[in-house]
Amino acid sequence: MSPTKQSLLREASHQIIAGGSAGLVEICLMHPLDVVKTRFQIQRGASDPNSYKGLGDCFRTIFRNEGVYGFYKGILPPILAETPKRAVKFFTFEQYKKLLSFTPLSQGLALSMAGLGSGLTEALVVNPFEVVKVNLQANRDSFKVQPSTFAQARMIINADGFGLRGLNKGLTSTLGRHGIFNMIYFGFYFNVKDAIPASQDSRLEFMRKFAIGLLSGTISSCVNIPFDVAKSRIQGPQPVPGEIKYRSCFQTMALVYREEGYLALYKGLIPKIMRLGPGNLKPVHMFPLISTTSMM
C-alpha cells in the first residue's frame, strides 16, 4: 500500500473514531427528543386516548408516568449502530462521489447524488436497529418492566423473522428517510458552504458553518419527515394487535393523509429539527476528507 493511501486510511480511521465518539455524546444528550418525536409520530390524532396535547405535555406525561429513564427508552440500538452507520455513510459518500466524477453531472448535482447513494446504503445498515428502537420507545410501561433491547429483538425475530415483516420492516420508509435527507443535506451544505466566503476570524467561521449546517439539517428534515412518520407507523405497534394496518411506505402516507390530514405527515417535526439541526454539524469538523475539492 502506498504511503498516500496509508495516510488517507489512517486519517479516515481517526475521523470515524472521533465522529463515533461525538455521535455517542450527541445520542446521550439528544435521545429524549427522539423519544418524544416517535411518540408524536405514532399517535393517531385527537381521537387517540394516548394523544399528547403538545411538546410540553409530552415531556411532562413521560416524566410523570415513566420517570426520567422513560426519556432514554431505546437508546442502546442507536448507540450500537452509531459507528458502523457513520463509517458506511462517509465511506460510501466518498466512493459514490469518485464514481460520479466520471459523469457529466455538475458538481452540485453529483454531490447530491452521492449523498443519496450514501443515505440508501446507510439505511440498509440501520433499519434493524430502528425497528427495535421504535418498539422500545413506543412502550409506555415503566422502564424497569419493559423488555431489554436484546429481549425485544428476540421477540420480533421469533414472531416475524428477519424479513420485511420482522426485523427489517419499514425498510422502504427508512431508505426514503435517509436517502432524501443525505441527498439534500450534502448537496445543499457543500454548495452553500463554497458559495459563502470563509472568514479568517475563527468565531465567525464557526458561526458560518453552524448556520449552514443548521439550515441544511432543517430543510432536509422538513422534506423527509413524511417518510419518518411512515417508518414509525410501520415499525411501531399497530392500532389493533394482530392486525396490520400500516403495511408499506406510500400506503401508510396515503392512509395517514386520508384519516388525519396532511399535517399528520409532519408530526414530530419540531423535536426532529431540535435534535438533527445541531447534530449535523459533525460532518463539518469530523470529516475533512469530504470536500468538494476532490471532485475537481
Coordinates of C-alpha atoms in Angstrom, one line a residue:
M1 CA 0.0 0.0 0.0
S2 CA 1.4 3.4 -1.0
P3 CA 2.2 6.0 1.7
T4 CA -0.5 8.2 0.4
K5 CA -3.2 5.5 0.8
Q6 CA -1.9 4.6 4.2
S7 CA -2.1 8.2 5.3
L8 CA -5.7 8.5 3.9
L9 CA -6.7 5.3 5.7
R10 CA -5.2 6.4 8.9
E11 CA -6.9 9.8 8.7
A12 CA -10.2 8.2 7.8
S13 CA -9.9 5.8 10.8
H14 CA -9.2 8.7 13.1
Q15 CA -12.2 10.6 11.8
I16 CA -14.5 7.7 12.1
I17 CA -13.4 7.1 15.7
A18 CA -13.7 10.8 16.5
G19 CA -17.1 11.1 14.7
G20 CA -18.3 8.0 16.5
S21 CA -17.4 9.5 19.9
A22 CA -19.1 12.7 19.0
G23 CA -22.1 10.8 17.8
L24 CA -22.3 8.9 21.1
V25 CA -22.3 12.1 23.1
E26 CA -25.0 13.5 20.8
I27 CA -27.2 10.4 21.2
C28 CA -26.9 10.6 25.0
L29 CA -27.8 14.3 25.1
M30 CA -30.5 14.4 22.4
H31 CA -32.2 11.0 22.8
P32 CA -35.1 12.4 24.8
L33 CA -36.1 14.4 21.8
D34 CA -36.0 11.3 19.7
V35 CA -38.4 9.5 22.1
V36 CA -40.8 12.5 22.0
K37 CA -40.6 12.6 18.2
T38 CA -41.5 8.9 18.0
R39 CA -44.4 9.3 20.4
F40 CA -45.9 12.1 18.4
Q41 CA -45.5 10.2 15.1
I42 CA -47.3 7.0 16.3
Q43 CA -50.2 8.8 17.9
R44 CA -53.3 8.8 15.7
G45 CA -54.8 12.3 16.2
A46 CA -57.1 13.7 18.9
S47 CA -59.2 10.5 19.0
D48 CA -56.2 8.5 20.2
P49 CA -56.7 8.1 24.0
N50 CA -52.9 8.4 24.5
S51 CA -52.6 11.6 22.5
Y52 CA -50.3 14.3 23.8
K53 CA -51.6 17.9 23.7
G54 CA -48.2 19.4 22.8
L55 CA -44.5 19.2 23.3
G56 CA -44.6 20.3 26.9
D57 CA -47.4 17.9 27.7
C58 CA -45.5 15.0 26.2
F59 CA -42.4 15.7 28.3
R60 CA -44.5 16.1 31.5
T61 CA -46.5 13.0 30.9
I62 CA -43.5 10.8 30.2
F63 CA -41.7 12.1 33.3
R64 CA -44.8 11.6 35.4
N65 CA -45.7 8.1 34.2
E66 CA -42.4 6.6 33.2
G67 CA -39.8 8.6 35.2
V68 CA -36.6 10.2 33.8
Y69 CA -35.5 6.8 32.4
G70 CA -38.5 7.0 30.1
F71 CA -36.7 9.6 28.0
Y72 CA -33.9 7.0 27.4
K73 CA -36.0 4.1 26.1
G74 CA -34.5 2.6 23.0
I75 CA -31.1 4.3 23.5
L76 CA -29.0 1.2 23.1
P77 CA -29.8 0.4 19.4
P78 CA -28.6 3.8 18.1
I79 CA -25.5 3.6 20.3
L80 CA -24.7 0.1 18.8
A81 CA -25.4 1.4 15.2
E82 CA -23.6 4.7 15.5
T83 CA -20.0 3.7 14.5
P84 CA -20.9 1.3 11.6
K85 CA -23.5 3.8 10.4
R86 CA -21.0 6.6 10.4
A87 CA -18.3 4.5 8.7
V88 CA -20.7 3.4 6.0
K89 CA -22.2 6.8 5.4
F90 CA -19.0 8.7 4.9
F91 CA -17.0 5.9 3.2
T92 CA -19.7 5.3 0.6
F93 CA -20.2 9.0 0.1
E94 CA -16.6 9.3 -1.0
Q95 CA -16.9 6.2 -3.2
Y96 CA -20.1 7.4 -4.9
K97 CA -18.5 10.9 -5.3
K98 CA -15.5 9.4 -7.1
L99 CA -17.7 7.3 -9.4
L100 CA -19.9 10.4 -10.2
S101 CA -16.8 12.4 -11.1
F102 CA -16.6 10.4 -14.3
T103 CA -20.1 11.5 -15.3
P104 CA -21.2 14.8 -17.0
L105 CA -23.2 15.8 -13.9
S106 CA -22.5 19.2 -12.4
Q107 CA -20.5 19.3 -9.2
G108 CA -23.6 20.3 -7.1
L109 CA -25.8 17.5 -8.6
A110 CA -23.0 15.0 -8.2
L111 CA -22.7 15.8 -4.5
S112 CA -26.5 15.4 -4.1
M113 CA -26.5 12.0 -5.9
A114 CA -23.5 10.9 -3.8
G115 CA -25.5 11.9 -0.7
L116 CA -28.5 9.9 -2.0
G117 CA -26.4 6.8 -2.6
S118 CA -24.7 7.0 0.8
G119 CA -28.1 7.5 2.5
L120 CA -29.6 4.5 0.8
T121 CA -26.6 2.3 1.8
E122 CA -26.7 3.7 5.4
A123 CA -30.4 2.8 5.7
L124 CA -29.7 -0.9 5.0
V125 CA -27.4 -0.9 8.0
V126 CA -29.5 1.0 10.5
N127 CA -33.0 -0.4 9.7
P128 CA -33.0 -3.4 12.0
F129 CA -31.7 -1.2 14.9
E130 CA -34.5 1.3 14.1
V131 CA -37.2 -1.4 14.3
V132 CA -36.1 -2.4 17.8
K133 CA -35.6 1.2 18.9
V134 CA -39.1 2.3 17.8
N135 CA -40.8 -0.6 19.6
L136 CA -38.9 0.2 22.8
Q137 CA -39.8 3.9 22.5
A138 CA -43.4 3.2 21.9
N139 CA -43.7 1.1 25.1
R140 CA -45.3 3.3 27.8
D141 CA -44.6 0.8 30.6
S142 CA -42.2 1.7 33.4
F143 CA -38.6 1.5 32.2
K144 CA -38.0 -1.3 34.8
V145 CA -40.6 -3.7 33.5
Q146 CA -40.2 -3.2 29.7
P147 CA -38.1 -5.8 27.8
S148 CA -34.4 -5.1 27.2
T149 CA -33.1 -4.3 23.8
F150 CA -32.0 -7.9 23.1
A151 CA -35.2 -9.3 24.5
Q152 CA -37.2 -7.0 22.2
A153 CA -35.1 -8.1 19.2
R154 CA -35.7 -11.7 20.1
M155 CA -39.4 -11.2 20.3
I156 CA -39.5 -9.5 16.9
I157 CA -37.4 -12.3 15.3
N158 CA -39.4 -15.1 16.9
A159 CA -42.7 -13.6 15.9
D160 CA -41.9 -12.4 12.3
G161 CA -38.3 -13.4 11.5
F162 CA -35.6 -11.2 9.9
G163 CA -37.5 -10.2 6.8
L164 CA -39.7 -7.3 5.7
R165 CA -42.4 -8.2 8.2
G166 CA -39.9 -8.7 11.1
L167 CA -36.6 -7.1 11.9
N168 CA -36.5 -5.3 8.5
K169 CA -40.0 -4.0 8.3
G170 CA -40.3 -0.4 7.2
L171 CA -37.2 -0.7 5.1
T172 CA -38.6 1.3 2.2
S173 CA -39.5 4.2 4.5
T174 CA -36.0 4.1 6.1
L175 CA -34.5 4.2 2.6
G176 CA -36.6 7.2 1.8
R177 CA -35.8 8.9 5.0
H178 CA -32.1 8.5 4.9
G179 CA -31.7 8.8 1.1
I180 CA -33.7 12.1 0.8
F181 CA -32.1 13.6 3.9
N182 CA -28.5 12.9 2.8
M183 CA -29.2 13.9 -0.8
I184 CA -30.5 17.4 0.3
Y185 CA -28.0 17.8 3.2
F186 CA -24.8 17.0 1.4
G187 CA -25.8 18.8 -1.8
F188 CA -27.1 21.9 0.0
Y189 CA -24.3 22.1 2.6
F190 CA -21.3 21.8 0.4
N191 CA -22.7 24.0 -2.4
V192 CA -23.7 26.8 0.0
K193 CA -20.5 26.5 2.0
D194 CA -18.5 27.1 -1.1
A195 CA -20.7 29.9 -2.2
I196 CA -20.3 31.9 1.1
P197 CA -16.7 33.1 1.6
A198 CA -14.8 31.7 4.6
S199 CA -13.8 34.1 7.4
Q200 CA -10.4 34.4 8.8
D201 CA -12.0 35.0 12.3
S202 CA -12.4 31.6 13.9
R203 CA -15.6 32.6 15.7
L204 CA -17.2 34.0 12.5
E205 CA -16.1 30.9 10.6
F206 CA -17.7 28.7 13.2
M207 CA -20.9 30.7 13.0
R208 CA -20.9 30.4 9.2
K209 CA -20.6 26.6 9.3
F210 CA -23.1 26.4 12.2
A211 CA -25.7 28.4 10.3
I212 CA -25.2 26.4 7.0
G213 CA -25.3 23.1 8.9
L214 CA -28.4 24.1 10.8
L215 CA -30.2 25.3 7.7
S216 CA -29.1 22.2 5.8
G217 CA -30.4 19.9 8.5
T218 CA -33.7 21.8 8.9
I219 CA -34.5 21.8 5.2
S220 CA -33.6 18.1 4.9
S221 CA -35.8 17.3 7.9
C222 CA -38.8 19.2 6.6
V223 CA -38.6 17.3 3.3
N224 CA -38.0 13.8 4.6
I225 CA -40.3 13.7 7.6
P226 CA -43.3 12.1 5.9
F227 CA -41.0 9.1 5.4
D228 CA -40.1 9.3 9.0
V229 CA -43.7 9.3 10.1
A230 CA -44.5 6.3 7.8
K231 CA -41.5 4.5 9.2
S232 CA -42.6 5.0 12.8
R233 CA -46.2 3.8 12.0
I234 CA -44.9 0.7 10.2
Q235 CA -42.3 -0.2 12.7
G236 CA -44.2 0.7 15.9
P237 CA -47.2 -1.1 17.4
Q238 CA -50.3 -1.4 15.1
P239 CA -53.6 0.1 16.3
V240 CA -55.3 -3.3 16.6
P241 CA -53.0 -6.0 17.9
G242 CA -52.6 -8.8 15.4
E243 CA -54.0 -6.7 12.5
I244 CA -51.5 -4.9 10.2
K245 CA -52.9 -1.5 9.3
Y246 CA -49.7 0.2 8.1
R247 CA -48.1 -2.1 5.5
S248 CA -45.9 -0.1 3.2
C249 CA -44.4 3.3 2.9
F250 CA -46.7 5.1 0.4
Q251 CA -49.8 3.1 1.6
T252 CA -49.1 4.4 5.1
M253 CA -48.6 8.0 3.9
A254 CA -51.9 7.9 1.9
L255 CA -53.7 6.4 4.9
V256 CA -52.4 9.0 7.4
Y257 CA -53.3 11.8 5.0
R258 CA -56.8 10.4 4.4
E259 CA -57.6 9.8 8.0
E260 CA -55.7 12.6 9.8
G261 CA -54.9 15.3 7.2
Y262 CA -51.6 16.4 5.6
L263 CA -50.3 18.0 8.8
A264 CA -50.2 14.5 10.4
L265 CA -47.3 13.7 7.9
Y266 CA -45.3 16.3 9.8
K267 CA -45.8 15.0 13.3
G268 CA -42.6 15.2 15.4
L269 CA -41.0 17.9 13.1
I270 CA -40.1 20.2 16.0
P271 CA -38.2 17.7 18.1
K272 CA -36.7 16.3 14.9
I273 CA -35.3 19.6 14.0
M274 CA -34.2 20.4 17.5
R275 CA -32.3 17.1 17.5
L276 CA -30.9 16.9 14.0
G277 CA -30.0 20.6 13.4
P278 CA -27.2 20.8 15.9
G279 CA -26.2 17.1 15.4
N280 CA -25.5 17.7 11.7
L281 CA -22.6 20.0 12.5
K282 CA -20.4 16.9 12.9
P283 CA -19.5 16.4 9.2
V284 CA -18.1 19.9 9.2
H285 CA -15.4 19.2 11.8
M286 CA -15.1 15.4 11.9
F287 CA -14.8 14.6 8.2
P288 CA -12.5 17.0 6.3
L289 CA -11.8 14.2 3.7
I290 CA -15.3 15.0 2.4
S291 CA -14.8 18.2 0.4
T292 CA -15.7 19.4 -3.0
T293 CA -12.1 19.7 -4.0
S294 CA -11.7 16.0 -4.7
M295 CA -14.5 16.4 -7.3
M296 CA -12.4 18.8 -9.4

